[in-house]
Tab-separated table of C-alpha atoms and ligand atoms in Angstrom:
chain	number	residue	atom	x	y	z
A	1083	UNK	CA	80.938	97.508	61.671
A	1084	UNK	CA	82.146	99.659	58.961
A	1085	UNK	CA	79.354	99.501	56.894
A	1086	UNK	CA	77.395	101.273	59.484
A	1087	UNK	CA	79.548	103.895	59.632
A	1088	UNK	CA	79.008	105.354	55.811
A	1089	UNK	CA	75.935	105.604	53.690
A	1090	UNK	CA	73.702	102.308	54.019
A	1091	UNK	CA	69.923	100.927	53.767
A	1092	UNK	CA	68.424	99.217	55.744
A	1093	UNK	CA	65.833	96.546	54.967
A	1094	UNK	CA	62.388	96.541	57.464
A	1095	UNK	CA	61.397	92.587	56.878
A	1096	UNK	CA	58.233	93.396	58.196
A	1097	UNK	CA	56.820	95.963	55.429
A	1098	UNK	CA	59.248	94.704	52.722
A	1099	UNK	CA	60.591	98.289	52.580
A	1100	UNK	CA	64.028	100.255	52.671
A	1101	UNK	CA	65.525	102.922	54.576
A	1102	UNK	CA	68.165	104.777	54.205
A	1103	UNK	CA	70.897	105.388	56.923
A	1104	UNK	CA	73.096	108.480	56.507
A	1105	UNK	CA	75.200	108.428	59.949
A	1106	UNK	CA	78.197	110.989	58.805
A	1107	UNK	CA	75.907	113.732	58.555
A	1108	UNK	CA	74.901	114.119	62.274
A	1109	UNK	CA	77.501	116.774	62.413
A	1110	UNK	CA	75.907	119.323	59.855
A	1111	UNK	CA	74.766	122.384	60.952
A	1112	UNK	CA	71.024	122.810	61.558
A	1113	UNK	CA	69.815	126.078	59.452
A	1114	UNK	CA	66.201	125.675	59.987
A	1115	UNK	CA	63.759	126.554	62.071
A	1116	UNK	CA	64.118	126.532	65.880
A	1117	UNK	CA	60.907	127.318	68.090
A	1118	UNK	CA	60.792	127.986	71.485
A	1119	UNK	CA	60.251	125.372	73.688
A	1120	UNK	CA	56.812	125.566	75.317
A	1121	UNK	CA	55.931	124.646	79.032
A	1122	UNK	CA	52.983	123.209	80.034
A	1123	UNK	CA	51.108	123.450	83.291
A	1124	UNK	CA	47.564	122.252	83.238
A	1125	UNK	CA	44.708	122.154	85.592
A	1126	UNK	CA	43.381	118.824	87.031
A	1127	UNK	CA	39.815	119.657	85.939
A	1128	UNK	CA	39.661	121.971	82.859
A	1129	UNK	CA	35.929	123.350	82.446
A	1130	UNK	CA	36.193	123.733	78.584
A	1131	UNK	CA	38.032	120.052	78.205
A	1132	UNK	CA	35.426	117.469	76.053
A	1133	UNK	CA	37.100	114.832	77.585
A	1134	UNK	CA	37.140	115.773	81.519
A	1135	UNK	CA	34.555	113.930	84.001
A	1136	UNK	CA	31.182	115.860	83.588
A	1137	UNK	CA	31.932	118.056	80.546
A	1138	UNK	CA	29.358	118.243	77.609
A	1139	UNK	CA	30.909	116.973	74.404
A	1140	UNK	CA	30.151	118.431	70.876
A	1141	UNK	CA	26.345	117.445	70.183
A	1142	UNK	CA	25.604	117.930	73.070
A	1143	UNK	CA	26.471	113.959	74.817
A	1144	UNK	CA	27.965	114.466	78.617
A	1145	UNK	CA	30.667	112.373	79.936
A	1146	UNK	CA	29.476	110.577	83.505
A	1147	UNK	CA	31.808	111.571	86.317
A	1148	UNK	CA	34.093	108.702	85.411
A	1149	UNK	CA	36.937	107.452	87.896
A	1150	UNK	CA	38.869	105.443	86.151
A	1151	UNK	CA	38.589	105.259	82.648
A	1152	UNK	CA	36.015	106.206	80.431
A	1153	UNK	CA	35.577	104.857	76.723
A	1154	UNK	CA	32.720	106.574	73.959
A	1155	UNK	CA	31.960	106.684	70.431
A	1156	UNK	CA	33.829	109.142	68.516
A	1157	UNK	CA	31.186	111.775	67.865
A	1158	UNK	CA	32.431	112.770	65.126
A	1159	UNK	CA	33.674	109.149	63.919
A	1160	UNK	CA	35.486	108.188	60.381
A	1161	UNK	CA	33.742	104.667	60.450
A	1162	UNK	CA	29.882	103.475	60.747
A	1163	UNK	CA	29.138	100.283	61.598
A	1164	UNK	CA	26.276	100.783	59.430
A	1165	UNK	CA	27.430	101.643	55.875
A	1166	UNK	CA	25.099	99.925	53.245
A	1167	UNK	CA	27.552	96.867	51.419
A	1168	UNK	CA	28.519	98.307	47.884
A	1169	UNK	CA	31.160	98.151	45.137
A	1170	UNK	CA	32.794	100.008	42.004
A	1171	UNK	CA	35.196	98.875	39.924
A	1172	UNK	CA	36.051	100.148	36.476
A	1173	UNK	CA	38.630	97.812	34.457
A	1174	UNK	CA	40.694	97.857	38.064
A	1175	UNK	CA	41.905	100.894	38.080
A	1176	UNK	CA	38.864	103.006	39.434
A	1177	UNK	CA	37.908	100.929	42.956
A	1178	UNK	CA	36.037	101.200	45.798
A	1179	UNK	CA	34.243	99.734	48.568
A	1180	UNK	CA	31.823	100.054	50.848
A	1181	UNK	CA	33.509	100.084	54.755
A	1182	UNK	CA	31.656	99.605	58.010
A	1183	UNK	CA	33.357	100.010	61.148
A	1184	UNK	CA	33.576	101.765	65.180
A	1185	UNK	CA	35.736	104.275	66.518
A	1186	UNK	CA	35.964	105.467	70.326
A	1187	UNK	CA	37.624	107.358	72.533
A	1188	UNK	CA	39.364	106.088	75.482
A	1189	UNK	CA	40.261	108.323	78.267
A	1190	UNK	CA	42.974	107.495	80.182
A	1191	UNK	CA	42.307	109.171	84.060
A	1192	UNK	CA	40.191	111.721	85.082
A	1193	UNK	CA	42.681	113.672	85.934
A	1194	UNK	CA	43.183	116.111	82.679
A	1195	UNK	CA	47.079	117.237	83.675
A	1196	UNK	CA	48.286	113.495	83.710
A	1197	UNK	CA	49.895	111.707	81.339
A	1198	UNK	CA	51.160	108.297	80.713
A	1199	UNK	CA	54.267	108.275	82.547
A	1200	UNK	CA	52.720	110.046	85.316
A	1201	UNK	CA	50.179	107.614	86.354
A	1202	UNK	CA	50.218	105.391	88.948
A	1203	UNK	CA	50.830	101.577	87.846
A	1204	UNK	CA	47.655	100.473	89.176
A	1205	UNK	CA	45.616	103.325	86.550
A	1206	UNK	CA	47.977	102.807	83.560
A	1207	UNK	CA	47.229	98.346	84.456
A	1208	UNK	CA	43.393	100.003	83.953
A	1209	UNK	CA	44.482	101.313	80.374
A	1210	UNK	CA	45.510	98.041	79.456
A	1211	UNK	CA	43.050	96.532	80.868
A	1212	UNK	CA	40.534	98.853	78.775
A	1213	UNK	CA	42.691	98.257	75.318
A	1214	UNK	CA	42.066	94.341	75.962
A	1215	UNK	CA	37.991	94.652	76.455
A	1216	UNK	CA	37.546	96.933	73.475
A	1217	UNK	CA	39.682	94.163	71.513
A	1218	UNK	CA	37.781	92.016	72.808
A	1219	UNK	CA	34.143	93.679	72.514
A	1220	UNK	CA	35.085	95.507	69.147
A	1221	UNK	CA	36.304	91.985	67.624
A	1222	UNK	CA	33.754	89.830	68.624
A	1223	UNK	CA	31.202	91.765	65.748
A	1224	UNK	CA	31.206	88.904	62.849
A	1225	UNK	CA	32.161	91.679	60.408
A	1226	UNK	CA	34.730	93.813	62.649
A	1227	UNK	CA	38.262	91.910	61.395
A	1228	UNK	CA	40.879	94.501	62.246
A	1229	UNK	CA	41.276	96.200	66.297
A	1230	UNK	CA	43.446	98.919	66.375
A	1231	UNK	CA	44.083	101.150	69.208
A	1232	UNK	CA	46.306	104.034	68.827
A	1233	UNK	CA	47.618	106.681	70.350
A	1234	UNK	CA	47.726	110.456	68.621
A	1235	UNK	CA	50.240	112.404	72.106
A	1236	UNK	CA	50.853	116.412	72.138
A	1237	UNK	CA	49.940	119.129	69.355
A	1238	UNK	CA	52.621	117.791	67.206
A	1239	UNK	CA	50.998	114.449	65.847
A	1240	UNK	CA	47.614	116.444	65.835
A	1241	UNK	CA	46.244	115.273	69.005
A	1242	UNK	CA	43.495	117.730	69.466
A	1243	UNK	CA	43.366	117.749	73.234
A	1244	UNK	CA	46.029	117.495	75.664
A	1245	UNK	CA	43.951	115.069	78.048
A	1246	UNK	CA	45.301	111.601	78.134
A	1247	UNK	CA	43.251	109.581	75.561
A	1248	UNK	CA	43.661	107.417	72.920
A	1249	UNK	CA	41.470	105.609	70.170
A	1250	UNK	CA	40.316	102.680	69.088
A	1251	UNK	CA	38.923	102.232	65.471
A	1252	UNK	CA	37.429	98.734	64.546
A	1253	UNK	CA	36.973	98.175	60.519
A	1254	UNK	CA	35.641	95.391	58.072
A	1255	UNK	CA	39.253	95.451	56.045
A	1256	UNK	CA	42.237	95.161	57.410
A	1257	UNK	CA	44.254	98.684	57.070
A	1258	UNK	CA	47.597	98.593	55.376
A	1259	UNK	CA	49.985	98.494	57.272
A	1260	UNK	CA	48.641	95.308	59.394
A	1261	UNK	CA	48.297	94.215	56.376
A	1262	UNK	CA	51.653	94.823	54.979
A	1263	UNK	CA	53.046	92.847	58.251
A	1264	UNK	CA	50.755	89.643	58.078
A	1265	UNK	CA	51.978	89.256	54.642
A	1266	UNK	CA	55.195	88.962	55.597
A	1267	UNK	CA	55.123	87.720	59.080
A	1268	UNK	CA	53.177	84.566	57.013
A	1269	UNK	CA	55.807	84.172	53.993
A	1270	UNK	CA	58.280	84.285	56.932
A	1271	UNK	CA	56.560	81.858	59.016
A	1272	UNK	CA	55.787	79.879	55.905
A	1273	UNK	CA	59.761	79.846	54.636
A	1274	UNK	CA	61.419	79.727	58.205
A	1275	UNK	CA	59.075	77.776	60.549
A	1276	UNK	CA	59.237	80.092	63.137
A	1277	UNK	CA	57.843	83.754	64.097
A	1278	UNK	CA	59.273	86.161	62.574
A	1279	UNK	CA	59.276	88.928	65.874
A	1280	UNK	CA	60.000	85.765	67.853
A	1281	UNK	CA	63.435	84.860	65.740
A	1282	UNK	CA	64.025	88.873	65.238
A	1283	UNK	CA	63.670	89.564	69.269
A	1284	UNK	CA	65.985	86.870	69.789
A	1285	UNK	CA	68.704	88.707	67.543
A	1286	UNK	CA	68.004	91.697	69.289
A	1287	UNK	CA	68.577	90.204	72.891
A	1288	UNK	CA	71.731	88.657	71.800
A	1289	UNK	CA	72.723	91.931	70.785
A	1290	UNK	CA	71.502	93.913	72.826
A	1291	UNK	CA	72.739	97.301	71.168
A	1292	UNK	CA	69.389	98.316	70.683
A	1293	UNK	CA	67.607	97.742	73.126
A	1294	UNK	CA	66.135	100.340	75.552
A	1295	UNK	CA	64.085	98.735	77.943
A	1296	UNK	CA	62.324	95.408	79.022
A	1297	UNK	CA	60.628	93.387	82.010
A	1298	UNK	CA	59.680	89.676	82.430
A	1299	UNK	CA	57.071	89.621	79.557
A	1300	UNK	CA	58.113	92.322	77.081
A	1301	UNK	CA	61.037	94.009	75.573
A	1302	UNK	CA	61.385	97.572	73.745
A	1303	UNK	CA	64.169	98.269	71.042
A	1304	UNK	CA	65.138	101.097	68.536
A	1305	UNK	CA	64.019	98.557	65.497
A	1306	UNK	CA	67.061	97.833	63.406
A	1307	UNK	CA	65.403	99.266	60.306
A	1308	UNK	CA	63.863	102.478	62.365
A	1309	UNK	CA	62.825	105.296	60.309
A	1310	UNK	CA	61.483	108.002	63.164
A	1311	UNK	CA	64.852	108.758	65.254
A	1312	UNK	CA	63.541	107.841	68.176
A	1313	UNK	CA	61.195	105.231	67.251
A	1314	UNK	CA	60.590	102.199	69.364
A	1315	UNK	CA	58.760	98.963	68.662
A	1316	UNK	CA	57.407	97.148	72.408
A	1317	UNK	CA	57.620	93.568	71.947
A	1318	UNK	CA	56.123	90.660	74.013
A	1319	UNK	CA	58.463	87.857	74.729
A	1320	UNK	CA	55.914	85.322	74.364
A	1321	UNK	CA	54.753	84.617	71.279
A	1322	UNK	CA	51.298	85.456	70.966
A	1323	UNK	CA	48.632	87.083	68.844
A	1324	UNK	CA	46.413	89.724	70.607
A	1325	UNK	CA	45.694	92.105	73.310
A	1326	UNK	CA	43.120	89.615	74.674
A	1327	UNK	CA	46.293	86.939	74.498
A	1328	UNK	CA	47.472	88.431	77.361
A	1329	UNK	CA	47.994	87.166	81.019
A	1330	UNK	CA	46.996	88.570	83.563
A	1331	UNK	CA	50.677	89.555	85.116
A	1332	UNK	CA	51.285	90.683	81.517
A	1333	UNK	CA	49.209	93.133	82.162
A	1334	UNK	CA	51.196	94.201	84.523
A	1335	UNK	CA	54.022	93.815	83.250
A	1336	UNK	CA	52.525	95.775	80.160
A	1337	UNK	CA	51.888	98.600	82.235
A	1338	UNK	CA	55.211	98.587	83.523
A	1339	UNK	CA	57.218	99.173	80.449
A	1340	UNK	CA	54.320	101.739	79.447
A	1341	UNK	CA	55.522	103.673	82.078
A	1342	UNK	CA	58.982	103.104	81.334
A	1343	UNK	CA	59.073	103.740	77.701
A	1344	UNK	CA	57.318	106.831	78.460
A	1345	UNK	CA	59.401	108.222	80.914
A	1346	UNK	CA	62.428	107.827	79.195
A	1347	UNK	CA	60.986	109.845	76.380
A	1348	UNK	CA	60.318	112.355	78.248
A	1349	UNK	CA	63.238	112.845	79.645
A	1350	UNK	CA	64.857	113.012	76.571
A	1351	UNK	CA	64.277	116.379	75.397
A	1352	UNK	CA	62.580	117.472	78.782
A	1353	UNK	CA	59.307	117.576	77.201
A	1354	UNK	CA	56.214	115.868	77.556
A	1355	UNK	CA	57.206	113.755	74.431
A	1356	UNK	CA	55.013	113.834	71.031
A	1357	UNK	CA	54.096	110.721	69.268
A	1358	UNK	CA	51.733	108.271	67.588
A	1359	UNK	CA	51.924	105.075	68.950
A	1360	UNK	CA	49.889	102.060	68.406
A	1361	UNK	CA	48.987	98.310	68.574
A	1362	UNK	CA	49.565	95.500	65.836
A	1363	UNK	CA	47.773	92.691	66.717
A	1364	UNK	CA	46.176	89.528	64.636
A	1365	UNK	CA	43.233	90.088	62.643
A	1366	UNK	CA	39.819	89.271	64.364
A	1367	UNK	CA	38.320	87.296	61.494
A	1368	UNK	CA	38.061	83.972	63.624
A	1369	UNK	CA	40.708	82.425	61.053
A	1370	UNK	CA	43.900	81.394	63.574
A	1371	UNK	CA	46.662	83.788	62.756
A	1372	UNK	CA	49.940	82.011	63.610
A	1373	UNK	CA	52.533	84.295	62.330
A	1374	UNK	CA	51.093	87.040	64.245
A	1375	UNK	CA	53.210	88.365	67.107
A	1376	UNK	CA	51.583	91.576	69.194
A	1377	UNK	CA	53.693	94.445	69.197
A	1378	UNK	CA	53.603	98.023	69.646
A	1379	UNK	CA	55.419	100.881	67.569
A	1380	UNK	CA	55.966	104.432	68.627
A	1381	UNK	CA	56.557	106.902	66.003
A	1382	UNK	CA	58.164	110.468	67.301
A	1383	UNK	CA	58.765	113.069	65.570
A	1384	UNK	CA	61.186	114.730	67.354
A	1385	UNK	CA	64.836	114.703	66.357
A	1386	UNK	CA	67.124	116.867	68.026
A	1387	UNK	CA	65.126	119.032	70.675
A	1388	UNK	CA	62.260	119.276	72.350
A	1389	UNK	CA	61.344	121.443	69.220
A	1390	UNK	CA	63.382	120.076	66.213
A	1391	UNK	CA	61.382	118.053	64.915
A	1392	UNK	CA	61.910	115.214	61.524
A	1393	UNK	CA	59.355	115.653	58.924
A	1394	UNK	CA	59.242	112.963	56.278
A	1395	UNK	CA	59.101	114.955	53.099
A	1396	UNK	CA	61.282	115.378	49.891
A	1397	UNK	CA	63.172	112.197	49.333
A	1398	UNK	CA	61.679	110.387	51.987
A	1399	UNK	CA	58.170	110.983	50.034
A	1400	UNK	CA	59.457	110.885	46.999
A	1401	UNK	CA	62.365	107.573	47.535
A	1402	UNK	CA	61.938	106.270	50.677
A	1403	UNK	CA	62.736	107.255	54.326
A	1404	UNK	CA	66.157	108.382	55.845
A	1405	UNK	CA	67.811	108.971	59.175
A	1406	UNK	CA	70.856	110.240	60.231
A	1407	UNK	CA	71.202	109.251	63.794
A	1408	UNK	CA	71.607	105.799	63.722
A	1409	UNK	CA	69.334	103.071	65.809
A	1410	UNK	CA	72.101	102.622	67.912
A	1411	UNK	CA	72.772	105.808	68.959
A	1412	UNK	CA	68.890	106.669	69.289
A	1413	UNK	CA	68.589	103.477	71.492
A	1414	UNK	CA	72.070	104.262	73.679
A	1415	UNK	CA	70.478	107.930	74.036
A	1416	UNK	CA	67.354	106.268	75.286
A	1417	UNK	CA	68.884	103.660	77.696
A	1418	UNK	CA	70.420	106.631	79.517
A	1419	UNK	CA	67.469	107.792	80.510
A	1420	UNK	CA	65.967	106.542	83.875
B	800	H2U	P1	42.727	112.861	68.899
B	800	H2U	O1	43.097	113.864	69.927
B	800	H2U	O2	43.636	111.662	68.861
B	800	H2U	O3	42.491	113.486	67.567
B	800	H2U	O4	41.321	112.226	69.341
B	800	H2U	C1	40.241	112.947	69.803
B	800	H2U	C2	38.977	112.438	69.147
B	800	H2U	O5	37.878	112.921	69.890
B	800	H2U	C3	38.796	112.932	67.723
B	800	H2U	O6	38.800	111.819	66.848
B	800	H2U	C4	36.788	113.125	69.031
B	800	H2U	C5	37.422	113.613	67.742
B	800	H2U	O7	36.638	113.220	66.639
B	800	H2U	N1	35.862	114.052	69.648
B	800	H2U	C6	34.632	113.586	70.070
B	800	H2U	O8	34.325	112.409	69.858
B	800	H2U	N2	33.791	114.413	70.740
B	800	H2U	C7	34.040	115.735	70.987
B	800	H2U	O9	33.252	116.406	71.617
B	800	H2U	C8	35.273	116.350	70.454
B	800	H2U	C9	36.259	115.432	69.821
B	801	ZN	ZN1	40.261	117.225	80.332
């Protein structure tokens, strides 16, 4: 189509928001900064790792010589589940409230040189398996309403340790950006009658141009309205809600396109591939969330190398995100991978 050959937005229908798609200028030169690439070798057991099997944490907590996986409370965490109930408001535009909430650390494997798409399937079926109790546990507090479990991978997003972990932070609100998207996954559901993700996965299948991956029970595509170049949104085919909505061979077959996802990533730009990743799934306030469909996004930052990286600034924090490479191309670069 022409029109995705020039200057276009692109509308996201599940945060209301635009982006802007610039394909012609994937042929400029790059002028700025190009770092070396780094390589990585790292020990199974590091001795000064907080998050290996029998290693004192700060304040002085030591992790059991776990197996499998091993979840804890953030010791240094952003939420207590114990904040006093207050409010301030002055005339509206001065406001604030009080927020209680739980955040842990889930380690993946022992093993502190693994990573995602080096794990076996049986230990990355654990992960999930972990994600889905914590959901489970985390939302079952009367006053815990939002689950999220995210992943912060490599130096790049700000991960501060290189052994495969992830989070979990439970809160009283629901953040933004689930927030954003069961606003309009409702008004959708409300105007349309159907699921938004369920109707927008369909499209996707029947075009299949960007889509980079799927199995039995889920399906991964370059979103139409992506904003990262390389970003990804995991999709289950079956409509439902939560983490703890899953079957049991969804687990597998969750763990499956983990792996796959992941893999092709790295492969990519030959590096063990940077992101922030994480789970949308319905609020835990008891009320029955239909328009809620569980998904996953994957936000990279990388755009060119395994050291050229995006960075949303200028116009894309002053107007509104943009990309070059289109969805497309970012999901046919992705499909060759193996
Ligand atoms: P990230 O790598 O995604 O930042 O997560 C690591 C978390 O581990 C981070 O939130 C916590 C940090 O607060 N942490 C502990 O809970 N105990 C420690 O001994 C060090 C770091
Ligand atoms: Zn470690």
């Amino acid at each position: 189509m022409k029109l995705f050959t020039q200057p276009h937005r692109r509308f996201n229908p599940l945060t209301n928001e635009w982006i802007l798609v610039s394909p012609h200028r994937t042929q400029r030169p790059w002028l700025g900064q190009v770092e070396p690439a780094q390589v990585e070798t790292r020990p199974a057991y590091d001795p000064s790792c907080y998050l290996c099997p029998g290693n004192e944490r700060a304040g002085g907590k030591r992790n059991p010589p776990y197996e499998t996986t091993f979840v804890f409370d953030n010791d240094f965490a952003a939420l207590m589940p114990d904040a006093a109930p207050a409010a301030f408001d002055a005339r509206g535009l001065l406001r604030a409230e009080s927020e209680r909430g739980v955040c842990r650390v889930i380690c993946f494997s022992p093993r502190h040189d693994l990573t995602l798409p080096h794990m076996a399937h049986d230990e990355i079926r654990r992960v999930v398996e972990t994600w889905v109790a914590q959901t489970r546990e985390l939302g079952a507090h009367d006053w815990v309403n939002s689950v999220l479990v995210f992943e912060n991978k490599g130096a790049l997003m700000g991960a501060s340790n290189p052994h495969p972990h992830c989070q979990v932070w439970a809160s009283e609100h629901l953040p933004t950006e689930p927030a954003k998207e069961l606003r309009a996954q409702t008004d959708y559901l409300h105007a349309n009658k159907s699921c938004l993700l369920c109707d927008y996965l369909a499209l996707e299948l029947d075009e299949g141009a960007r889509v980079v991956a799927q199995n039995d029970h889920f399906v991964t595509v370059v979103p139409f309205w992506a904003t990262w170049p390389f970003e990804t949104m995991l999709l289950s085919r079956r409509h439902l809600g939560s983490l703890t909505d899953l079957a049991s061979d969804e687990h597998d077959a969750l763990a499956d396109i983990l792996k796959q996802l992941t893999t092709r990533y790295d492969q990519l730009f030959n590096v063990s591939f940077p992101y922030s990743m994480g789970f949308h799934q319905a609020p835990t306030d008891d009320a029955p969330h239909p328009a809620t469909h569980l998904h996953a996004h994957y936000y990279p930052p990388l755009l060119r190398s395994a050291t050229i990286r995006k960075f949303m600034v200028g116009y894309e924090m002053l107007g509104n995100p943009q990309r070059d490479i289109t969805p497309e191309a970012a999901a046919a670069r992705l499909r060759e991978m193996a």
